[in-house]
Amino acid sequence: MRAVVERFHLPARDPNESHRTATQLELFFDLVTVIAIASVTAALHHAISEGHGLEGLPRFLFLFTAIWWAWINFTWFASAFDNDGPVYRLLVMLIMLGELIFAGGTAHIFETLDFQWALGGWCLMRVGMAALWLRASANPEFKTTCRRYAAGIVFAQLCWIALYFLVEPASVTFYAAGMLCFLIEFAVPPLAESARVTPFHRHHIVERYGLLAIISMGEIMLSISAGFGRMYGEHPDLAPGGSALAAFLIVFALFWVYFTEREHLASSRFWTAFIWGYGHVFVFGGIAALGAALAAEIDIVGGHGSLGSGGVSLWLGLPMTIVLLALWVTRDRYHSLGWRQPALPVMSAAALLAGVAGASIWVFSVIMIVALVWRVPLSEDPKAGAH
């Protein structure tokens, strides 16, 4: 019996382990997240282009939060307990299967808020995560923490099942009950970690978050590629290409601003990590929404959208504001930056004003470039290495 227990035991990893990087399984898991984010971003893009952005925004926020939450649950667990063994891989594959079922219906859910099959996919994800936490509970020092996680995940899933069967989709009650379910989800980690903080690896977590930031920026890259694609053919349209160039400047500056600090997470203290980890949903979601807005801008200048000229400006300004402000709250305020300290809050305000004023996409590219020049030390540092 002891041999069986030891075989299925999932030991904690050393939080000070050197050269800890993302595993192939984690990168494979991220492929599912790419599909899910691409699908929900495309749905928002079309809603903005067709003049229904405000109607689609709550659905985008709801679905993106669910996708992010599935990713964050696995990411933090893997940082603390990943042993890449056979049982571990099988449970992660089960989680991936559930997320693929959910991701496959994202476009349908966006239009109807019908979770018929998505609920089944979500249940598979939660069964896999709860099983992983129960395996990790064999560690005596983390027994209470891990069991709280498993119980909290199961309870939250029961709340989602009740929501599906008791509340009418797309109603005010649906969104209110959905927010309550998310609050229950968000409360599980603080409650569990209050017993004992799990041994996550700080640099590994920073790398994983950086990878999701790149995944989110990939939606902007897709929009840029589509804009340049309009320049080909017998009747090339140069206007979308111009917008694509402005979008490239925006994403280039955004990438540089995000990856300017090697110590992205200032410390491993619980509340610092909590604010950084949860606050990033605004960074990731803002980047994805910005990608949708840029795609809509390219549609409109190419004559393929029904939104009026300048109507997309607020959709560009708001996500940019949220991203820059969230980066300051989660990262910059913990660093001593001197005269660079207020760069992101000031430029986030500039982005909001530009959005309200109906500014062109080129104004937003200038705002991001100014944010880059102001926030990022541009002198060469011979000691600087890879982030």
Short mmCIF file of C-alpha atoms in Angstrom, two decimals:
data_model
loop_
_atom_site.label_atom_id
_atom_site.label_comp_id
_atom_site.label_asym_id
_atom_site.label_seq_id
_atom_site.Cartn_x
_atom_site.Cartn_y
_atom_site.Cartn_z
CA MET A 1 0.00 0.00 0.00
CA ARG A 2 2.80 2.42 0.87
CA ALA A 3 4.42 1.76 -2.51
CA VAL A 4 1.16 2.63 -4.26
CA VAL A 5 0.83 5.86 -2.28
CA GLU A 6 4.40 6.87 -3.07
CA ARG A 7 3.85 6.14 -6.76
CA PHE A 8 0.95 8.58 -6.95
CA HIS A 9 2.52 11.12 -4.60
CA LEU A 10 3.16 14.55 -6.13
CA PRO A 11 6.08 16.17 -4.26
CA ALA A 12 6.48 19.92 -3.97
CA ARG A 13 9.16 21.55 -6.10
CA ASP A 14 11.95 23.73 -4.78
CA PRO A 15 10.92 27.42 -5.13
CA ASN A 16 14.62 28.31 -5.33
CA GLU A 17 15.42 25.80 -8.06
CA SER A 18 17.93 27.24 -10.54
CA HIS A 19 17.29 27.46 -14.28
CA ARG A 20 13.59 26.68 -13.87
CA THR A 21 11.82 27.20 -17.20
CA ALA A 22 8.46 26.38 -18.72
CA THR A 23 8.08 22.69 -19.56
CA GLN A 24 7.01 21.28 -22.92
CA LEU A 25 3.70 20.24 -21.33
CA GLU A 26 3.06 23.81 -20.15
CA LEU A 27 3.77 25.13 -23.64
CA PHE A 28 1.46 22.46 -25.08
CA PHE A 29 -1.22 23.57 -22.61
CA ASP A 30 -0.76 27.15 -23.82
CA LEU A 31 -1.77 26.07 -27.35
CA VAL A 32 -5.29 25.48 -26.06
CA THR A 33 -5.30 28.93 -24.47
CA VAL A 34 -4.19 30.43 -27.81
CA ILE A 35 -7.23 28.90 -29.52
CA ALA A 36 -9.63 30.08 -26.83
CA ILE A 37 -8.30 33.66 -26.74
CA ALA A 38 -8.26 33.88 -30.55
CA SER A 39 -11.88 32.78 -30.73
CA VAL A 40 -13.26 35.20 -28.14
CA THR A 41 -11.15 38.08 -29.52
CA ALA A 42 -12.43 37.43 -33.04
CA ALA A 43 -15.99 37.53 -31.73
CA LEU A 44 -15.40 40.95 -30.12
CA HIS A 45 -13.65 42.19 -33.27
CA HIS A 46 -16.70 41.40 -35.42
CA ALA A 47 -19.07 42.90 -32.84
CA ILE A 48 -17.10 46.18 -32.86
CA SER A 49 -16.91 46.26 -36.67
CA GLU A 50 -20.67 45.74 -36.95
CA GLY A 51 -21.46 48.43 -34.39
CA HIS A 52 -22.49 46.03 -31.60
CA GLY A 53 -19.40 46.33 -29.44
CA LEU A 54 -21.19 47.47 -26.29
CA GLU A 55 -23.56 44.53 -26.52
CA GLY A 56 -20.66 42.13 -26.97
CA LEU A 57 -18.35 43.61 -24.33
CA PRO A 58 -19.93 41.91 -21.25
CA ARG A 59 -19.78 38.58 -23.10
CA PHE A 60 -16.14 39.13 -24.00
CA LEU A 61 -15.28 39.98 -20.38
CA PHE A 62 -17.18 36.95 -19.10
CA LEU A 63 -15.55 34.50 -21.51
CA PHE A 64 -12.05 35.96 -21.33
CA THR A 65 -12.13 35.82 -17.53
CA ALA A 66 -13.13 32.15 -17.71
CA ILE A 67 -10.27 31.38 -20.14
CA TRP A 68 -7.76 33.27 -18.00
CA TRP A 69 -8.98 31.55 -14.85
CA ALA A 70 -8.49 28.09 -16.37
CA TRP A 71 -4.95 29.10 -17.37
CA ILE A 72 -4.04 30.67 -14.02
CA ASN A 73 -5.31 27.65 -12.05
CA PHE A 74 -3.02 25.27 -13.89
CA THR A 75 -0.06 27.66 -14.12
CA TRP A 76 0.30 28.34 -10.40
CA PHE A 77 -0.25 24.69 -9.51
CA ALA A 78 2.40 23.56 -12.01
CA SER A 79 4.89 26.06 -10.62
CA ALA A 80 4.61 24.42 -7.20
CA PHE A 81 3.99 20.70 -7.83
CA ASP A 82 4.76 19.72 -11.44
CA ASN A 83 6.68 16.42 -11.67
CA ASP A 84 5.78 15.66 -15.32
CA GLY A 85 5.00 12.04 -14.41
CA PRO A 86 2.51 9.78 -16.25
CA VAL A 87 -0.45 10.41 -13.92
CA TYR A 88 0.30 14.13 -13.88
CA ARG A 89 0.35 14.22 -17.70
CA LEU A 90 -2.92 12.30 -17.96
CA LEU A 91 -4.68 14.70 -15.59
CA VAL A 92 -3.31 17.73 -17.46
CA MET A 93 -4.49 16.18 -20.73
CA LEU A 94 -7.95 15.81 -19.16
CA ILE A 95 -7.89 19.52 -18.28
CA MET A 96 -6.80 20.34 -21.84
CA LEU A 97 -9.64 18.23 -23.27
CA GLY A 98 -12.14 20.15 -21.16
CA GLU A 99 -10.70 23.49 -22.21
CA LEU A 100 -10.80 22.48 -25.89
CA ILE A 101 -14.48 21.60 -25.55
CA PHE A 102 -15.03 25.01 -23.95
CA ALA A 103 -12.87 26.82 -26.54
CA GLY A 104 -14.62 25.11 -29.44
CA GLY A 105 -17.91 26.68 -28.42
CA THR A 106 -16.60 30.15 -27.61
CA ALA A 107 -18.09 31.79 -30.72
CA HIS A 108 -21.46 30.09 -30.07
CA ILE A 109 -21.38 31.06 -26.40
CA PHE A 110 -20.53 34.66 -27.33
CA GLU A 111 -23.68 34.90 -29.43
CA THR A 112 -26.10 32.91 -27.28
CA LEU A 113 -24.55 32.47 -23.80
CA ASP A 114 -25.64 28.85 -24.11
CA PHE A 115 -23.18 26.75 -22.07
CA GLN A 116 -24.67 23.35 -22.85
CA TRP A 117 -21.45 21.58 -23.91
CA ALA A 118 -19.10 24.16 -22.44
CA LEU A 119 -20.34 23.27 -18.96
CA GLY A 120 -19.30 19.67 -19.57
CA GLY A 121 -15.87 20.84 -20.71
CA TRP A 122 -15.56 23.04 -17.65
CA CYS A 123 -16.47 20.09 -15.40
CA LEU A 124 -13.67 18.02 -16.96
CA MET A 125 -11.21 20.83 -16.25
CA ARG A 126 -12.28 21.07 -12.62
CA VAL A 127 -12.15 17.30 -12.09
CA GLY A 128 -8.58 17.32 -13.39
CA MET A 129 -7.52 20.28 -11.22
CA ALA A 130 -9.19 18.92 -8.07
CA ALA A 131 -7.46 15.57 -8.63
CA LEU A 132 -4.08 17.29 -9.00
CA TRP A 133 -4.58 19.16 -5.73
CA LEU A 134 -5.63 15.97 -3.95
CA ARG A 135 -2.45 14.27 -5.18
CA ALA A 136 -0.40 17.22 -3.89
CA SER A 137 -2.15 16.96 -0.51
CA ALA A 138 0.03 13.92 0.22
CA ASN A 139 2.70 16.49 1.16
CA PRO A 140 2.16 16.80 4.94
CA GLU A 141 3.26 20.45 5.08
CA PHE A 142 0.77 21.48 2.35
CA LYS A 143 -2.02 19.03 3.19
CA THR A 144 -4.53 21.62 4.41
CA THR A 145 -3.78 24.09 1.62
CA CYS A 146 -4.19 21.49 -1.12
CA ARG A 147 -7.41 20.06 0.31
CA ARG A 148 -8.87 23.55 0.57
CA TYR A 149 -8.05 24.11 -3.09
CA ALA A 150 -9.70 20.83 -4.11
CA ALA A 151 -12.82 21.51 -2.04
CA GLY A 152 -13.04 25.12 -3.24
CA ILE A 153 -12.77 24.08 -6.89
CA VAL A 154 -15.55 21.50 -6.50
CA PHE A 155 -17.81 23.95 -4.64
CA ALA A 156 -17.28 26.67 -7.27
CA GLN A 157 -18.11 24.19 -10.03
CA LEU A 158 -21.35 23.24 -8.29
CA CYS A 159 -22.23 26.95 -8.29
CA TRP A 160 -21.67 27.13 -12.08
CA ILE A 161 -23.87 24.07 -12.59
CA ALA A 162 -26.62 25.68 -10.51
CA LEU A 163 -26.24 28.88 -12.55
CA TYR A 164 -26.73 26.98 -15.81
CA PHE A 165 -29.90 25.23 -14.72
CA LEU A 166 -31.52 28.01 -12.69
CA VAL A 167 -30.79 31.28 -14.52
CA GLU A 168 -31.87 32.50 -17.96
CA PRO A 169 -28.86 33.19 -20.25
CA ALA A 170 -28.04 36.82 -21.16
CA SER A 171 -30.31 38.19 -18.41
CA VAL A 172 -29.23 40.71 -15.79
CA THR A 173 -29.59 37.94 -13.22
CA PHE A 174 -27.25 35.77 -15.28
CA TYR A 175 -24.45 38.34 -15.19
CA ALA A 176 -25.01 39.04 -11.49
CA ALA A 177 -24.94 35.34 -10.62
CA GLY A 178 -21.93 34.86 -12.89
CA MET A 179 -20.05 37.59 -11.03
CA LEU A 180 -20.90 35.88 -7.75
CA CYS A 181 -19.53 32.59 -9.10
CA PHE A 182 -16.32 34.31 -10.18
CA LEU A 183 -15.97 35.91 -6.75
CA ILE A 184 -16.25 32.45 -5.20
CA GLU A 185 -13.57 31.22 -7.62
CA PHE A 186 -11.28 34.14 -6.81
CA ALA A 187 -11.71 33.59 -3.07
CA VAL A 188 -10.43 30.01 -3.18
CA PRO A 189 -6.66 30.76 -3.50
CA PRO A 190 -6.49 33.31 -0.64
CA LEU A 191 -8.49 30.99 1.61
CA ALA A 192 -6.36 27.97 0.72
CA GLU A 193 -3.03 29.81 0.88
CA SER A 194 -3.87 31.19 4.33
CA ALA A 195 -3.06 27.73 5.70
CA ARG A 196 0.38 27.72 4.07
CA VAL A 197 1.63 29.40 0.90
CA THR A 198 2.41 26.93 -1.87
CA PRO A 199 6.05 26.88 -3.04
CA PHE A 200 5.65 28.60 -6.41
CA HIS A 201 8.80 29.51 -8.31
CA ARG A 202 8.90 33.29 -8.80
CA HIS A 203 10.99 33.38 -11.98
CA HIS A 204 9.03 30.50 -13.48
CA ILE A 205 5.75 32.32 -12.83
CA VAL A 206 7.15 35.51 -14.39
CA GLU A 207 8.12 33.55 -17.49
CA ARG A 208 4.69 31.91 -17.72
CA TYR A 209 2.92 35.26 -17.46
CA GLY A 210 5.24 36.69 -20.09
CA LEU A 211 4.28 33.86 -22.42
CA LEU A 212 0.57 34.60 -21.97
CA ALA A 213 1.26 38.28 -22.63
CA ILE A 214 2.88 37.26 -25.93
CA ILE A 215 -0.10 35.01 -26.72
CA SER A 216 -2.42 37.98 -26.15
CA MET A 217 -0.24 40.21 -28.33
CA GLY A 218 -0.49 37.55 -31.02
CA GLU A 219 -4.06 38.74 -31.63
CA ILE A 220 -2.68 42.17 -32.51
CA MET A 221 -0.12 40.56 -34.82
CA LEU A 222 -2.93 38.70 -36.56
CA SER A 223 -4.75 41.99 -37.13
CA ILE A 224 -1.56 43.57 -38.52
CA SER A 225 -1.07 40.69 -40.93
CA ALA A 226 -4.69 41.01 -42.13
CA GLY A 227 -4.17 44.73 -42.73
CA PHE A 228 -1.08 44.19 -44.85
CA GLY A 229 -2.92 41.40 -46.66
CA ARG A 230 -5.38 43.95 -48.04
CA MET A 231 -2.53 45.46 -50.06
CA TYR A 232 -2.30 42.37 -52.29
CA GLY A 233 -4.34 41.52 -55.37
CA GLU A 234 -5.55 43.28 -58.50
CA HIS A 235 -7.14 46.13 -56.54
CA PRO A 236 -4.84 46.75 -53.57
CA ASP A 237 -6.11 48.90 -50.72
CA LEU A 238 -3.31 50.86 -49.05
CA ALA A 239 -5.39 52.36 -46.21
CA PRO A 240 -5.57 49.10 -44.18
CA GLY A 241 -1.81 48.74 -44.69
CA GLY A 242 -1.29 52.17 -43.13
CA SER A 243 -3.42 51.22 -40.14
CA ALA A 244 -1.50 47.94 -39.87
CA LEU A 245 1.78 49.90 -39.73
CA ALA A 246 0.42 52.08 -36.92
CA ALA A 247 -0.76 48.93 -35.12
CA PHE A 248 2.73 47.45 -35.47
CA LEU A 249 4.22 50.49 -33.74
CA ILE A 250 1.67 50.10 -30.94
CA VAL A 251 2.38 46.42 -30.31
CA PHE A 252 6.15 46.92 -30.63
CA ALA A 253 6.09 49.64 -27.97
CA LEU A 254 3.70 47.62 -25.80
CA PHE A 255 5.97 44.58 -25.96
CA TRP A 256 9.00 46.64 -24.95
CA VAL A 257 7.17 48.35 -22.08
CA TYR A 258 5.93 45.00 -20.73
CA PHE A 259 9.29 43.24 -20.94
CA THR A 260 11.47 46.06 -19.62
CA GLU A 261 11.83 44.65 -16.08
CA ARG A 262 13.63 41.38 -15.43
CA GLU A 263 12.21 41.39 -11.88
CA HIS A 264 8.63 41.72 -13.09
CA LEU A 265 7.26 40.31 -9.84
CA ALA A 266 9.00 42.33 -7.14
CA SER A 267 8.89 39.64 -4.42
CA SER A 268 7.34 36.32 -3.41
CA ARG A 269 5.33 37.88 -0.55
CA PHE A 270 1.76 36.61 -0.75
CA TRP A 271 -0.13 39.87 -1.25
CA THR A 272 2.43 41.22 -3.72
CA ALA A 273 2.11 38.01 -5.73
CA PHE A 274 -1.68 38.04 -5.29
CA ILE A 275 -2.08 41.57 -6.70
CA TRP A 276 0.41 40.87 -9.49
CA GLY A 277 -1.17 37.54 -10.40
CA TYR A 278 -4.82 38.63 -10.32
CA GLY A 279 -4.17 42.13 -11.66
CA HIS A 280 -2.72 40.68 -14.84
CA VAL A 281 -6.20 39.74 -16.03
CA PHE A 282 -6.58 43.44 -16.91
CA VAL A 283 -3.25 43.36 -18.77
CA PHE A 284 -4.07 40.22 -20.75
CA GLY A 285 -7.72 41.13 -21.34
CA GLY A 286 -6.80 44.69 -22.31
CA ILE A 287 -4.23 43.47 -24.83
CA ALA A 288 -6.74 41.03 -26.36
CA ALA A 289 -9.43 43.74 -26.54
CA LEU A 290 -6.90 46.09 -28.14
CA GLY A 291 -6.24 43.40 -30.76
CA ALA A 292 -9.99 43.20 -31.47
CA ALA A 293 -10.20 47.00 -31.77
CA LEU A 294 -7.22 47.15 -34.14
CA ALA A 295 -8.79 44.44 -36.32
CA ALA A 296 -12.02 46.45 -36.37
CA GLU A 297 -10.07 49.60 -37.32
CA ILE A 298 -8.55 47.77 -40.29
CA ASP A 299 -12.02 46.55 -41.32
CA ILE A 300 -13.43 50.06 -41.17
CA VAL A 301 -10.67 51.83 -43.10
CA GLY A 302 -10.96 49.08 -45.70
CA GLY A 303 -14.69 49.69 -46.07
CA HIS A 304 -15.75 46.37 -44.51
CA GLY A 305 -17.23 47.61 -41.23
CA SER A 306 -20.50 49.33 -40.44
CA LEU A 307 -19.12 51.46 -37.59
CA GLY A 308 -18.73 55.12 -38.53
CA SER A 309 -15.40 56.85 -39.07
CA GLY A 310 -13.69 57.48 -35.75
CA GLY A 311 -16.13 55.21 -33.94
CA VAL A 312 -13.40 52.73 -33.10
CA SER A 313 -11.26 55.32 -31.27
CA LEU A 314 -12.79 54.67 -27.86
CA TRP A 315 -12.29 50.95 -28.40
CA LEU A 316 -8.60 51.67 -28.95
CA GLY A 317 -8.25 54.12 -26.07
CA LEU A 318 -9.98 52.14 -23.31
CA PRO A 319 -7.98 48.90 -23.62
CA MET A 320 -4.72 50.84 -23.91
CA THR A 321 -5.63 52.81 -20.79
CA ILE A 322 -6.44 49.62 -18.88
CA VAL A 323 -3.23 47.85 -19.93
CA LEU A 324 -0.91 50.73 -19.01
CA LEU A 325 -2.66 51.41 -15.70
CA ALA A 326 -2.75 47.72 -14.76
CA LEU A 327 0.98 47.42 -15.49
CA TRP A 328 1.66 50.32 -13.16
CA VAL A 329 -0.51 48.86 -10.37
CA THR A 330 0.87 45.32 -10.62
CA ARG A 331 4.54 46.12 -11.37
CA ASP A 332 5.82 49.70 -11.55
CA ARG A 333 4.63 50.94 -8.19
CA TYR A 334 6.85 48.33 -6.52
CA HIS A 335 9.99 49.64 -8.27
CA SER A 336 11.99 52.82 -7.63
CA LEU A 337 11.97 54.40 -11.08
CA GLY A 338 12.60 58.07 -10.36
CA TRP A 339 11.25 60.35 -13.07
CA ARG A 340 10.03 57.30 -14.99
CA GLN A 341 7.59 56.34 -12.20
CA PRO A 342 4.53 58.26 -13.49
CA ALA A 343 5.05 57.34 -17.16
CA LEU A 344 2.35 54.69 -17.44
CA PRO A 345 -0.40 56.46 -15.45
CA VAL A 346 0.14 59.69 -17.41
CA MET A 347 0.14 57.95 -20.78
CA SER A 348 -2.89 55.87 -19.82
CA ALA A 349 -4.75 59.14 -19.22
CA ALA A 350 -3.54 60.39 -22.61
CA ALA A 351 -4.89 57.23 -24.27
CA LEU A 352 -8.27 57.69 -22.59
CA LEU A 353 -8.49 61.33 -23.70
CA ALA A 354 -7.53 60.35 -27.25
CA GLY A 355 -10.25 57.71 -27.26
CA VAL A 356 -12.92 60.14 -26.05
CA ALA A 357 -11.75 62.73 -28.60
CA GLY A 358 -12.07 60.26 -31.49
CA ALA A 359 -8.37 60.36 -32.38
CA SER A 360 -6.90 58.39 -35.26
CA ILE A 361 -4.91 55.20 -34.82
CA TRP A 362 -1.71 57.15 -35.48
CA VAL A 363 -2.31 59.24 -32.35
CA PHE A 364 -2.44 56.03 -30.31
CA SER A 365 0.81 54.83 -31.86
CA VAL A 366 2.44 58.12 -30.83
CA ILE A 367 1.09 57.72 -27.28
CA MET A 368 2.58 54.23 -27.00
CA ILE A 369 5.93 55.38 -28.40
CA VAL A 370 6.05 58.25 -25.88
CA ALA A 371 5.21 55.73 -23.12
CA LEU A 372 8.09 53.57 -24.34
CA VAL A 373 10.63 56.40 -24.47
CA TRP A 374 9.56 57.75 -21.08
CA ARG A 375 9.30 54.42 -19.22
CA VAL A 376 12.10 52.29 -20.68
CA PRO A 377 15.82 53.04 -20.19
CA LEU A 378 17.05 53.11 -23.78
CA SER A 379 20.79 53.13 -23.04
CA GLU A 380 22.74 49.91 -23.61
CA ASP A 381 23.38 47.89 -20.45
CA PRO A 382 26.29 45.45 -20.90
CA LYS A 383 25.13 43.48 -17.86
CA ALA A 384 21.58 43.04 -19.15
CA GLY A 385 20.67 39.49 -20.05
CA ALA A 386 17.56 37.74 -21.23
CA HIS A 387 14.49 38.56 -19.25
#
